[in-house]
Amino acid sequence: MALPKHSGWSIERIVPLLGGSVVGASLLLGREHSPRWRGLTAFASANLVLYGVVGWCPMSLFLQKLGVPRAVACPVPSADRDNPAA
């Protein structure tokens, strides 16, 4: 089974990418400069959890206002493949 190919940059791809980048950068800044940078790590991770639970976060709303498209939902195969009339 091959993995599906992505069709460009959607909100569902950008939000985790930005969140992970902010977490990584703030952890490095916290180690090299000041532990207070780890507060940014907590903020980014809280937003990622919010996005995972309810499907939106402040960054997703901002990206939507910028006109970034949402991903098209993947079709779910029918549970009853043998009887298409059901």
PDB file of N, CA, C and O in Angstrom:
ATOM      1  N   MET A   1       0.850  -1.177   0.000  1.00  0.00           N
ATOM      2  CA  MET A   1       0.000   0.000   0.000  1.00  0.00           C
ATOM      3  C   MET A   1       0.896   1.240   0.000  1.00  0.00           C
ATOM      4  O   MET A   1       1.743   1.408   0.866  1.00  0.00           O
ATOM      5  N   ALA A   2       0.705   2.066  -0.977  1.00  0.00           N
ATOM      6  CA  ALA A   2       1.511   3.277  -1.100  1.00  0.00           C
ATOM      7  C   ALA A   2       0.909   4.402  -0.270  1.00  0.00           C
ATOM      8  O   ALA A   2      -0.305   4.469  -0.077  1.00  0.00           O
ATOM      9  N   LEU A   3       1.771   5.277   0.209  1.00  0.00           N
ATOM     10  CA  LEU A   3       1.299   6.436   0.953  1.00  0.00           C
ATOM     11  C   LEU A   3       0.670   7.436  -0.012  1.00  0.00           C
ATOM     12  O   LEU A   3       1.130   7.592  -1.138  1.00  0.00           O
ATOM     13  N   PRO A   4      -0.368   8.136   0.444  1.00  0.00           N
ATOM     14  CA  PRO A   4      -0.970   9.127  -0.445  1.00  0.00           C
ATOM     15  C   PRO A   4      -0.044  10.311  -0.648  1.00  0.00           C
ATOM     16  O   PRO A   4       0.694  10.693   0.255  1.00  0.00           O
ATOM     17  N   LYS A   5      -0.063  10.884  -1.830  1.00  0.00           N
ATOM     18  CA  LYS A   5       0.757  12.052  -2.117  1.00  0.00           C
ATOM     19  C   LYS A   5       0.024  13.302  -1.661  1.00  0.00           C
ATOM     20  O   LYS A   5      -1.179  13.398  -1.795  1.00  0.00           O
ATOM     21  N   HIS A   6       0.780  14.214  -1.098  1.00  0.00           N
ATOM     22  CA  HIS A   6       0.149  15.452  -0.653  1.00  0.00           C
ATOM     23  C   HIS A   6      -0.106  16.359  -1.846  1.00  0.00           C
ATOM     24  O   HIS A   6       0.518  16.252  -2.891  1.00  0.00           O
ATOM     25  N   SER A   7      -1.057  17.248  -1.669  1.00  0.00           N
ATOM     26  CA  SER A   7      -1.415  18.147  -2.766  1.00  0.00           C
ATOM     27  C   SER A   7      -1.174  19.599  -2.348  1.00  0.00           C
ATOM     28  O   SER A   7      -2.093  20.399  -2.315  1.00  0.00           O
ATOM     29  N   GLY A   8       0.027  19.915  -1.997  1.00  0.00           N
ATOM     30  CA  GLY A   8       0.369  21.283  -1.631  1.00  0.00           C
ATOM     31  C   GLY A   8       0.361  21.505  -0.128  1.00  0.00           C
ATOM     32  O   GLY A   8       0.215  20.584   0.672  1.00  0.00           O
ATOM     33  N   TRP A   9       0.518  22.755   0.232  1.00  0.00           N
ATOM     34  CA  TRP A   9       0.601  23.129   1.645  1.00  0.00           C
ATOM     35  C   TRP A   9      -0.778  23.539   2.144  1.00  0.00           C
ATOM     36  O   TRP A   9      -1.339  24.534   1.714  1.00  0.00           O
ATOM     37  N   SER A  10      -1.312  22.768   3.064  1.00  0.00           N
ATOM     38  CA  SER A  10      -2.606  23.067   3.656  1.00  0.00           C
ATOM     39  C   SER A  10      -2.403  23.422   5.124  1.00  0.00           C
ATOM     40  O   SER A  10      -1.318  23.238   5.688  1.00  0.00           O
ATOM     41  N   ILE A  11      -3.445  23.920   5.741  1.00  0.00           N
ATOM     42  CA  ILE A  11      -3.385  24.267   7.167  1.00  0.00           C
ATOM     43  C   ILE A  11      -3.015  23.046   7.989  1.00  0.00           C
ATOM     44  O   ILE A  11      -2.222  23.139   8.931  1.00  0.00           O
ATOM     45  N   GLU A  12      -3.540  21.881   7.613  1.00  0.00           N
ATOM     46  CA  GLU A  12      -3.271  20.653   8.374  1.00  0.00           C
ATOM     47  C   GLU A  12      -1.809  20.221   8.304  1.00  0.00           C
ATOM     48  O   GLU A  12      -1.358  19.455   9.154  1.00  0.00           O
ATOM     49  N   ARG A  13      -1.084  20.694   7.313  1.00  0.00           N
ATOM     50  CA  ARG A  13       0.350  20.396   7.225  1.00  0.00           C
ATOM     51  C   ARG A  13       1.192  21.501   7.847  1.00  0.00           C
ATOM     52  O   ARG A  13       2.238  21.230   8.432  1.00  0.00           O
ATOM     53  N   ILE A  14       0.763  22.740   7.719  1.00  0.00           N
ATOM     54  CA  ILE A  14       1.566  23.870   8.178  1.00  0.00           C
ATOM     55  C   ILE A  14       1.576  23.994   9.702  1.00  0.00           C
ATOM     56  O   ILE A  14       2.620  24.258  10.303  1.00  0.00           O
ATOM     57  N   VAL A  15       0.422  23.804  10.343  1.00  0.00           N
ATOM     58  CA  VAL A  15       0.331  24.006  11.792  1.00  0.00           C
ATOM     59  C   VAL A  15       1.289  23.092  12.567  1.00  0.00           C
ATOM     60  O   VAL A  15       2.065  23.574  13.396  1.00  0.00           O
ATOM     61  N   PRO A  16       1.298  21.770  12.337  1.00  0.00           N
ATOM     62  CA  PRO A  16       2.259  20.940  13.075  1.00  0.00           C
ATOM     63  C   PRO A  16       3.715  21.260  12.729  1.00  0.00           C
ATOM     64  O   PRO A  16       4.593  21.192  13.588  1.00  0.00           O
ATOM     65  N   LEU A  17       3.978  21.625  11.467  1.00  0.00           N
ATOM     66  CA  LEU A  17       5.329  21.988  11.066  1.00  0.00           C
ATOM     67  C   LEU A  17       5.811  23.229  11.824  1.00  0.00           C
ATOM     68  O   LEU A  17       6.920  23.242  12.379  1.00  0.00           O
ATOM     69  N   LEU A  18       4.983  24.256  11.868  1.00  0.00           N
ATOM     70  CA  LEU A  18       5.350  25.465  12.605  1.00  0.00           C
ATOM     71  C   LEU A  18       5.454  25.197  14.108  1.00  0.00           C
ATOM     72  O   LEU A  18       6.362  25.702  14.771  1.00  0.00           O
ATOM     73  N   GLY A  19       4.518  24.420  14.637  1.00  0.00           N
ATOM     74  CA  GLY A  19       4.553  24.101  16.066  1.00  0.00           C
ATOM     75  C   GLY A  19       5.818  23.353  16.454  1.00  0.00           C
ATOM     76  O   GLY A  19       6.471  23.685  17.448  1.00  0.00           O
ATOM     77  N   GLY A  20       6.187  22.366  15.667  1.00  0.00           N
ATOM     78  CA  GLY A  20       7.410  21.622  15.948  1.00  0.00           C
ATOM     79  C   GLY A  20       8.653  22.486  15.823  1.00  0.00           C
ATOM     80  O   GLY A  20       9.597  22.358  16.600  1.00  0.00           O
ATOM     81  N   SER A  21       8.646  23.399  14.861  1.00  0.00           N
ATOM     82  CA  SER A  21       9.779  24.306  14.685  1.00  0.00           C
ATOM     83  C   SER A  21       9.918  25.254  15.870  1.00  0.00           C
ATOM     84  O   SER A  21      11.031  25.496  16.358  1.00  0.00           O
ATOM     85  N   VAL A  22       8.796  25.778  16.351  1.00  0.00           N
ATOM     86  CA  VAL A  22       8.835  26.679  17.502  1.00  0.00           C
ATOM     87  C   VAL A  22       9.294  25.926  18.749  1.00  0.00           C
ATOM     88  O   VAL A  22      10.102  26.437  19.532  1.00  0.00           O
ATOM     89  N   VAL A  23       8.804  24.713  18.946  1.00  0.00           N
ATOM     90  CA  VAL A  23       9.222  23.916  20.106  1.00  0.00           C
ATOM     91  C   VAL A  23      10.719  23.650  20.055  1.00  0.00           C
ATOM     92  O   VAL A  23      11.439  23.844  21.041  1.00  0.00           O
ATOM     93  N   GLY A  24      11.226  23.213  18.903  1.00  0.00           N
ATOM     94  CA  GLY A  24      12.661  22.937  18.782  1.00  0.00           C
ATOM     95  C   GLY A  24      13.511  24.175  18.992  1.00  0.00           C
ATOM     96  O   GLY A  24      14.516  24.135  19.717  1.00  0.00           O
ATOM     97  N   ALA A  25      13.116  25.287  18.375  1.00  0.00           N
ATOM     98  CA  ALA A  25      13.893  26.525  18.522  1.00  0.00           C
ATOM     99  C   ALA A  25      13.866  27.027  19.956  1.00  0.00           C
ATOM    100  O   ALA A  25      14.904  27.460  20.495  1.00  0.00           O
ATOM    101  N   SER A  26      12.708  26.957  20.612  1.00  0.00           N
ATOM    102  CA  SER A  26      12.641  27.461  21.986  1.00  0.00           C
ATOM    103  C   SER A  26      13.402  26.564  22.958  1.00  0.00           C
ATOM    104  O   SER A  26      13.968  27.053  23.937  1.00  0.00           O
ATOM    105  N   LEU A  27      13.452  25.265  22.686  1.00  0.00           N
ATOM    106  CA  LEU A  27      14.267  24.389  23.537  1.00  0.00           C
ATOM    107  C   LEU A  27      15.750  24.710  23.385  1.00  0.00           C
ATOM    108  O   LEU A  27      16.492  24.737  24.378  1.00  0.00           O
ATOM    109  N   LEU A  28      16.185  24.953  22.165  1.00  0.00           N
ATOM    110  CA  LEU A  28      17.591  25.337  21.956  1.00  0.00           C
ATOM    111  C   LEU A  28      17.899  26.680  22.608  1.00  0.00           C
ATOM    112  O   LEU A  28      18.954  26.840  23.246  1.00  0.00           O
ATOM    113  N   LEU A  29      17.005  27.649  22.439  1.00  0.00           N
ATOM    114  CA  LEU A  29      17.211  28.961  23.068  1.00  0.00           C
ATOM    115  C   LEU A  29      17.209  28.841  24.590  1.00  0.00           C
ATOM    116  O   LEU A  29      17.979  29.522  25.267  1.00  0.00           O
ATOM    117  N   GLY A  30      16.359  27.975  25.130  1.00  0.00           N
ATOM    118  CA  GLY A  30      16.317  27.761  26.572  1.00  0.00           C
ATOM    119  C   GLY A  30      17.589  27.144  27.098  1.00  0.00           C
ATOM    120  O   GLY A  30      18.022  27.441  28.219  1.00  0.00           O
ATOM    121  N   ARG A  31      18.198  26.311  26.298  1.00  0.00           N
ATOM    122  CA  ARG A  31      19.447  25.674  26.734  1.00  0.00           C
ATOM    123  C   ARG A  31      20.628  26.619  26.611  1.00  0.00           C
ATOM    124  O   ARG A  31      21.508  26.633  27.474  1.00  0.00           O
ATOM    125  N   GLU A  32      20.665  27.390  25.546  1.00  0.00           N
ATOM    126  CA  GLU A  32      21.833  28.230  25.267  1.00  0.00           C
ATOM    127  C   GLU A  32      21.779  29.602  25.936  1.00  0.00           C
ATOM    128  O   GLU A  32      22.818  30.165  26.242  1.00  0.00           O
ATOM    129  N   HIS A  33      20.586  30.162  26.125  1.00  0.00           N
ATOM    130  CA  HIS A  33      20.506  31.542  26.596  1.00  0.00           C
ATOM    131  C   HIS A  33      19.806  31.681  27.943  1.00  0.00           C
ATOM    132  O   HIS A  33      20.413  32.141  28.891  1.00  0.00           O
ATOM    133  N   SER A  34      18.537  31.345  28.006  1.00  0.00           N
ATOM    134  CA  SER A  34      17.778  31.538  29.236  1.00  0.00           C
ATOM    135  C   SER A  34      16.687  30.475  29.327  1.00  0.00           C
ATOM    136  O   SER A  34      15.986  30.228  28.350  1.00  0.00           O
ATOM    137  N   PRO A  35      16.535  29.877  30.493  1.00  0.00           N
ATOM    138  CA  PRO A  35      15.476  28.876  30.662  1.00  0.00           C
ATOM    139  C   PRO A  35      14.065  29.448  30.464  1.00  0.00           C
ATOM    140  O   PRO A  35      13.118  28.704  30.276  1.00  0.00           O
ATOM    141  N   ARG A  36      13.934  30.752  30.487  1.00  0.00           N
ATOM    142  CA  ARG A  36      12.615  31.366  30.293  1.00  0.00           C
ATOM    143  C   ARG A  36      12.061  31.114  28.894  1.00  0.00           C
ATOM    144  O   ARG A  36      10.859  31.222  28.677  1.00  0.00           O
ATOM    145  N   TRP A  37      12.915  30.791  27.936  1.00  0.00           N
ATOM    146  CA  TRP A  37      12.452  30.475  26.580  1.00  0.00           C
ATOM    147  C   TRP A  37      11.580  29.230  26.576  1.00  0.00           C
ATOM    148  O   TRP A  37      10.807  29.014  25.653  1.00  0.00           O
ATOM    149  N   ARG A  38      11.692  28.414  27.599  1.00  0.00           N
ATOM    150  CA  ARG A  38      10.889  27.191  27.651  1.00  0.00           C
ATOM    151  C   ARG A  38       9.406  27.481  27.852  1.00  0.00           C
ATOM    152  O   ARG A  38       8.561  26.625  27.624  1.00  0.00           O
ATOM    153  N   GLY A  39       9.088  28.692  28.260  1.00  0.00           N
ATOM    154  CA  GLY A  39       7.683  29.100  28.319  1.00  0.00           C
ATOM    155  C   GLY A  39       7.053  29.099  26.931  1.00  0.00           C
ATOM    156  O   GLY A  39       5.879  28.769  26.763  1.00  0.00           O
ATOM    157  N   LEU A  40       7.852  29.469  25.928  1.00  0.00           N
ATOM    158  CA  LEU A  40       7.376  29.414  24.549  1.00  0.00           C
ATOM    159  C   LEU A  40       7.119  27.969  24.122  1.00  0.00           C
ATOM    160  O   LEU A  40       6.175  27.688  23.386  1.00  0.00           O
ATOM    161  N   THR A  41       7.940  27.049  24.618  1.00  0.00           N
ATOM    162  CA  THR A  41       7.719  25.623  24.356  1.00  0.00           C
ATOM    163  C   THR A  41       6.365  25.190  24.899  1.00  0.00           C
ATOM    164  O   THR A  41       5.598  24.503  24.217  1.00  0.00           O
ATOM    165  N   ALA A  42       6.063  25.607  26.127  1.00  0.00           N
ATOM    166  CA  ALA A  42       4.780  25.247  26.742  1.00  0.00           C
ATOM    167  C   ALA A  42       3.615  25.847  25.959  1.00  0.00           C
ATOM    168  O   ALA A  42       2.599  25.181  25.742  1.00  0.00           O
ATOM    169  N   PHE A  43       3.759  27.094  25.517  1.00  0.00           N
ATOM    170  CA  PHE A  43       2.699  27.752  24.756  1.00  0.00           C
ATOM    171  C   PHE A  43       2.462  27.033  23.423  1.00  0.00           C
ATOM    172  O   PHE A  43       1.323  26.759  23.046  1.00  0.00           O
ATOM    173  N   ALA A  44       3.532  26.707  22.707  1.00  0.00           N
ATOM    174  CA  ALA A  44       3.402  26.032  21.415  1.00  0.00           C
ATOM    175  C   ALA A  44       2.796  24.639  21.587  1.00  0.00           C
ATOM    176  O   ALA A  44       1.931  24.229  20.802  1.00  0.00           O
ATOM    177  N   SER A  45       3.238  23.915  22.602  1.00  0.00           N
ATOM    178  CA  SER A  45       2.698  22.570  22.793  1.00  0.00           C
ATOM    179  C   SER A  45       1.230  22.622  23.211  1.00  0.00           C
ATOM    180  O   SER A  45       0.433  21.772  22.797  1.00  0.00           O
ATOM    181  N   ALA A  46       0.841  23.615  24.008  1.00  0.00           N
ATOM    182  CA  ALA A  46      -0.568  23.756  24.376  1.00  0.00           C
ATOM    183  C   ALA A  46      -1.425  24.041  23.142  1.00  0.00           C
ATOM    184  O   ALA A  46      -2.537  23.514  23.005  1.00  0.00           O
ATOM    185  N   ASN A  47      -0.904  24.849  22.221  1.00  0.00           N
ATOM    186  CA  ASN A  47      -1.639  25.125  20.988  1.00  0.00           C
ATOM    187  C   ASN A  47      -1.729  23.895  20.103  1.00  0.00           C
ATOM    188  O   ASN A  47      -2.748  23.674  19.438  1.00  0.00           O
ATOM    189  N   LEU A  48      -0.688  23.073  20.063  1.00  0.00           N
ATOM    190  CA  LEU A  48      -0.748  21.836  19.282  1.00  0.00           C
ATOM    191  C   LEU A  48      -1.770  20.865  19.868  1.00  0.00           C
ATOM    192  O   LEU A  48      -2.491  20.196  19.125  1.00  0.00           O
ATOM    193  N   VAL A  49      -1.840  20.798  21.195  1.00  0.00           N
ATOM    194  CA  VAL A  49      -2.845  19.945  21.837  1.00  0.00           C
ATOM    195  C   VAL A  49      -4.241  20.474  21.531  1.00  0.00           C
ATOM    196  O   VAL A  49      -5.152  19.707  21.189  1.00  0.00           O
ATOM    197  N   LEU A  50      -4.429  21.787  21.622  1.00  0.00           N
ATOM    198  CA  LEU A  50      -5.717  22.394  21.288  1.00  0.00           C
ATOM    199  C   LEU A  50      -6.106  22.081  19.849  1.00  0.00           C
ATOM    200  O   LEU A  50      -7.243  21.704  19.566  1.00  0.00           O
ATOM    201  N   TYR A  51      -5.154  22.204  18.939  1.00  0.00           N
ATOM    202  CA  TYR A  51      -5.415  21.912  17.530  1.00  0.00           C
ATOM    203  C   TYR A  51      -5.800  20.443  17.335  1.00  0.00           C
ATOM    204  O   TYR A  51      -6.694  20.119  16.563  1.00  0.00           O
ATOM    205  N   GLY A  52      -5.124  19.552  18.046  1.00  0.00           N
ATOM    206  CA  GLY A  52      -5.434  18.132  17.927  1.00  0.00           C
ATOM    207  C   GLY A  52      -6.792  17.762  18.500  1.00  0.00           C
ATOM    208  O   GLY A  52      -7.495  16.895  17.974  1.00  0.00           O
ATOM    209  N   VAL A  53      -7.206  18.437  19.574  1.00  0.00           N
ATOM    210  CA  VAL A  53      -8.456  18.095  20.237  1.00  0.00           C
ATOM    211  C   VAL A  53      -9.669  18.712  19.544  1.00  0.00           C
ATOM    212  O   VAL A  53     -10.661  18.031  19.284  1.00  0.00           O
ATOM    213  N   VAL A  54      -9.604  20.010  19.238  1.00  0.00           N
ATOM    214  CA  VAL A  54     -10.782  20.683  18.694  1.00  0.00           C
ATOM    215  C   VAL A  54     -10.657  21.045  17.214  1.00  0.00           C
ATOM    216  O   VAL A  54     -11.618  21.483  16.602  1.00  0.00           O
ATOM    217  N   GLY A  55      -9.472  20.895  16.632  1.00  0.00           N
ATOM    218  CA  GLY A  55      -9.310  21.131  15.202  1.00  0.00           C
ATOM    219  C   GLY A  55      -8.986  22.555  14.811  1.00  0.00           C
ATOM    220  O   GLY A  55      -8.994  22.884  13.634  1.00  0.00           O
ATOM    221  N   TRP A  56      -8.703  23.427  15.772  1.00  0.00           N
ATOM    222  CA  TRP A  56      -8.285  24.784  15.440  1.00  0.00           C
ATOM    223  C   TRP A  56      -7.366  25.297  16.546  1.00  0.00           C
ATOM    224  O   TRP A  56      -7.369  24.795  17.667  1.00  0.00           O
ATOM    225  N   CYS A  57      -6.569  26.271  16.207  1.00  0.00           N
ATOM    226  CA  CYS A  57      -5.714  26.978  17.148  1.00  0.00           C
ATOM    227  C   CYS A  57      -5.522  28.384  16.587  1.00  0.00           C
ATOM    228  O   CYS A  57      -5.921  28.657  15.455  1.00  0.00           O
ATOM    229  N   PRO A  58      -4.936  29.295  17.341  1.00  0.00           N
ATOM    230  CA  PRO A  58      -4.765  30.652  16.813  1.00  0.00           C
ATOM    231  C   PRO A  58      -4.024  30.689  15.474  1.00  0.00           C
ATOM    232  O   PRO A  58      -4.384  31.464  14.584  1.00  0.00           O
ATOM    233  N   MET A  59      -3.013  29.858  15.284  1.00  0.00           N
ATOM    234  CA  MET A  59      -2.273  29.862  14.023  1.00  0.00           C
ATOM    235  C   MET A  59      -3.145  29.368  12.876  1.00  0.00           C
ATOM    236  O   MET A  59      -3.073  29.898  11.763  1.00  0.00           O
ATOM    237  N   SER A  60      -3.996  28.377  13.108  1.00  0.00           N
ATOM    238  CA  SER A  60      -4.853  27.891  12.027  1.00  0.00           C
ATOM    239  C   SER A  60      -5.860  28.962  11.619  1.00  0.00           C
ATOM    240  O   SER A  60      -6.177  29.097  10.434  1.00  0.00           O
ATOM    241  N   LEU A  61      -6.357  29.729  12.576  1.00  0.00           N
ATOM    242  CA  LEU A  61      -7.276  30.820  12.239  1.00  0.00           C
ATOM    243  C   LEU A  61      -6.554  31.901  11.439  1.00  0.00           C
ATOM    244  O   LEU A  61      -7.098  32.451  10.479  1.00  0.00           O
ATOM    245  N   PHE A  62      -5.314  32.204  11.834  1.00  0.00           N
ATOM    246  CA  PHE A  62      -4.520  33.197  11.121  1.00  0.00           C
ATOM    247  C   PHE A  62      -4.232  32.741   9.690  1.00  0.00           C
ATOM    248  O   PHE A  62      -4.369  33.513   8.743  1.00  0.00           O
ATOM    249  N   LEU A  63      -3.844  31.479   9.527  1.00  0.00           N
ATOM    250  CA  LEU A  63      -3.567  30.947   8.194  1.00  0.00           C
ATOM    251  C   LEU A  63      -4.825  30.944   7.324  1.00  0.00           C
ATOM    252  O   LEU A  63      -4.759  31.209   6.125  1.00  0.00           O
ATOM    253  N   GLN A  64      -5.963  30.666   7.938  1.00  0.00           N
ATOM    254  CA  GLN A  64      -7.217  30.672   7.192  1.00  0.00           C
ATOM    255  C   GLN A  64      -7.535  32.081   6.697  1.00  0.00           C
ATOM    256  O   GLN A  64      -7.974  32.264   5.568  1.00  0.00           O
ATOM    257  N   LYS A  65      -7.269  33.094   7.529  1.00  0.00           N
ATOM    258  CA  LYS A  65      -7.503  34.477   7.094  1.00  0.00           C
ATOM    259  C   LYS A  65      -6.538  34.887   5.990  1.00  0.00           C
ATOM    260  O   LYS A  65      -6.857  35.742   5.168  1.00  0.00           O
ATOM    261  N   LEU A  66      -5.354  34.272   5.955  1.00  0.00           N
ATOM    262  CA  LEU A  66      -4.399  34.544   4.882  1.00  0.00           C
ATOM    263  C   LEU A  66      -4.784  33.846   3.580  1.00  0.00           C
ATOM    264  O   LEU A  66      -4.175  34.097   2.546  1.00  0.00           O
ATOM    265  N   GLY A  67      -5.757  32.947   3.643  1.00  0.00           N
ATOM    266  CA  GLY A  67      -6.218  32.264   2.439  1.00  0.00           C
ATOM    267  C   GLY A  67      -5.581  30.912   2.193  1.00  0.00           C
ATOM    268  O   GLY A  67      -5.722  30.358   1.107  1.00  0.00           O
ATOM    269  N   VAL A  68      -4.897  30.370   3.190  1.00  0.00           N
ATOM    270  CA  VAL A  68      -4.313  29.034   3.037  1.00  0.00           C
ATOM    271  C   VAL A  68      -5.447  28.018   3.048  1.00  0.00           C
ATOM    272  O   VAL A  68      -6.316  28.054   3.928  1.00  0.00           O
ATOM    273  N   PRO A  69      -5.462  27.101   2.079  1.00  0.00           N
ATOM    274  CA  PRO A  69      -6.582  26.153   2.011  1.00  0.00           C
ATOM    275  C   PRO A  69      -6.484  25.056   3.061  1.00  0.00           C
ATOM    276  O   PRO A  69      -5.410  24.749   3.574  1.00  0.00           O
ATOM    277  N   ARG A  70      -7.628  24.499   3.379  1.00  0.00           N
ATOM    278  CA  ARG A  70      -7.675  23.308   4.223  1.00  0.00           C
ATOM    279  C   ARG A  70      -7.510  22.093   3.335  1.00  0.00           C
ATOM    280  O   ARG A  70      -7.830  22.120   2.155  1.00  0.00           O
ATOM    281  N   ALA A  71      -7.024  21.007   3.913  1.00  0.00           N
ATOM    282  CA  ALA A  71      -6.845  19.768   3.153  1.00  0.00           C
ATOM    283  C   ALA A  71      -8.211  19.162   2.841  1.00  0.00           C
ATOM    284  O   ALA A  71      -9.149  19.286   3.618  1.00  0.00           O
ATOM    285  N   VAL A  72      -8.291  18.511   1.721  1.00  0.00           N
ATOM    286  CA  VAL A  72      -9.509  17.795   1.363  1.00  0.00           C
ATOM    287  C   VAL A  72      -9.533  16.508   2.166  1.00  0.00           C
ATOM    288  O   VAL A  72      -8.530  15.801   2.263  1.00  0.00           O
ATOM    289  N   ALA A  73     -10.661  16.205   2.742  1.00  0.00           N
ATOM    290  CA  ALA A  73     -10.783  15.000   3.552  1.00  0.00           C
ATOM    291  C   ALA A  73     -10.591  13.761   2.686  1.00  0.00           C
ATOM    292  O   ALA A  73     -11.069  13.698   1.558  1.00  0.00           O
ATOM    293  N   CYS A  74      -9.893  12.787   3.224  1.00  0.00           N
ATOM    294  CA  CYS A  74      -9.690  11.526   2.517  1.00  0.00           C
ATOM    295  C   CYS A  74     -10.982  10.719   2.558  1.00  0.00           C
ATOM    296  O   CYS A  74     -11.626  10.627   3.595  1.00  0.00           O
ATOM    297  N   PRO A  75     -11.367  10.128   1.450  1.00  0.00           N
ATOM    298  CA  PRO A  75     -12.586   9.316   1.462  1.00  0.00           C
ATOM    299  C   PRO A  75     -12.377   8.051   2.297  1.00  0.00           C
ATOM    300  O   PRO A  75     -11.324   7.429   2.240  1.00  0.00           O
ATOM    301  N   VAL A  76     -13.366   7.721   3.082  1.00  0.00           N
ATOM    302  CA  VAL A  76     -13.307   6.529   3.917  1.00  0.00           C
ATOM    303  C   VAL A  76     -13.958   5.391   3.150  1.00  0.00           C
ATOM    304  O   VAL A  76     -15.099   5.521   2.693  1.00  0.00           O
ATOM    305  N   PRO A  77     -13.249   4.269   2.973  1.00  0.00           N
ATOM    306  CA  PRO A  77     -13.851   3.157   2.236  1.00  0.00           C
ATOM    307  C   PRO A  77     -15.043   2.585   2.990  1.00  0.00           C
ATOM    308  O   PRO A  77     -15.080   2.576   4.212  1.00  0.00           O
ATOM    309  N   SER A  78     -15.996   2.117   2.239  1.00  0.00           N
ATOM    310  CA  SER A  78     -17.196   1.533   2.821  1.00  0.00           C
ATOM    311  C   SER A  78     -16.847   0.237   3.546  1.00  0.00           C
ATOM    312  O   SER A  78     -16.002  -0.541   3.088  1.00  0.00           O
ATOM    313  N   ALA A  79     -17.497   0.001   4.673  1.00  0.00           N
ATOM    314  CA  ALA A  79     -17.242  -1.223   5.445  1.00  0.00           C
ATOM    315  C   ALA A  79     -17.809  -2.445   4.736  1.00  0.00           C
ATOM    316  O   ALA A  79     -17.329  -3.559   4.918  1.00  0.00           O
ATOM    317  N   ASP A  80     -18.824  -2.245   3.896  1.00  0.00           N
ATOM    318  CA  ASP A  80     -19.469  -3.357   3.228  1.00  0.00           C
ATOM    319  C   ASP A  80     -19.142  -3.290   1.730  1.00  0.00           C
ATOM    320  O   ASP A  80     -19.931  -2.827   0.919  1.00  0.00           O
ATOM    321  N   ARG A  81     -17.959  -3.761   1.346  1.00  0.00           N
ATOM    322  CA  ARG A  81     -17.519  -3.702  -0.049  1.00  0.00           C
ATOM    323  C   ARG A  81     -18.191  -4.742  -0.929  1.00  0.00           C
ATOM    324  O   ARG A  81     -18.314  -4.570  -2.131  1.00  0.00           O
ATOM    325  N   ASP A  82     -18.613  -5.865  -0.330  1.00  0.00           N
ATOM    326  CA  ASP A  82     -19.186  -6.959  -1.107  1.00  0.00           C
ATOM    327  C   ASP A  82     -20.606  -6.645  -1.569  1.00  0.00           C
ATOM    328  O   ASP A  82     -21.061  -7.186  -2.570  1.00  0.00           O
ATOM    329  N   ASN A  83     -21.306  -5.781  -0.859  1.00  0.00           N
ATOM    330  CA  ASN A  83     -22.689  -5.483  -1.181  1.00  0.00           C
ATOM    331  C   ASN A  83     -22.831  -3.971  -1.366  1.00  0.00           C
ATOM    332  O   ASN A  83     -23.198  -3.253  -0.450  1.00  0.00           O
ATOM    333  N   PRO A  84     -22.543  -3.449  -2.580  1.00  0.00           N
ATOM    334  CA  PRO A  84     -22.593  -2.002  -2.771  1.00  0.00           C
ATOM    335  C   PRO A  84     -24.004  -1.419  -2.694  1.00  0.00           C
ATOM    336  O   PRO A  84     -24.165  -0.237  -2.540  1.00  0.00           O
ATOM    337  N   ALA A  85     -25.041  -2.251  -2.791  1.00  0.00           N
ATOM    338  CA  ALA A  85     -26.422  -1.747  -2.728  1.00  0.00           C
ATOM    339  C   ALA A  85     -26.852  -1.471  -1.296  1.00  0.00           C
ATOM    340  O   ALA A  85     -27.877  -0.847  -1.082  1.00  0.00           O
ATOM    341  N   ALA A  86     -26.094  -1.924  -0.322  1.00  0.00           N
ATOM    342  CA  ALA A  86     -26.490  -1.783   1.078  1.00  0.00           C
ATOM    343  C   ALA A  86     -26.356  -0.386   1.584  1.00  0.00           C
ATOM    344  O   ALA A  86     -25.740   0.451   1.148  1.00  0.00           O
TER     345      ALA A  86
END
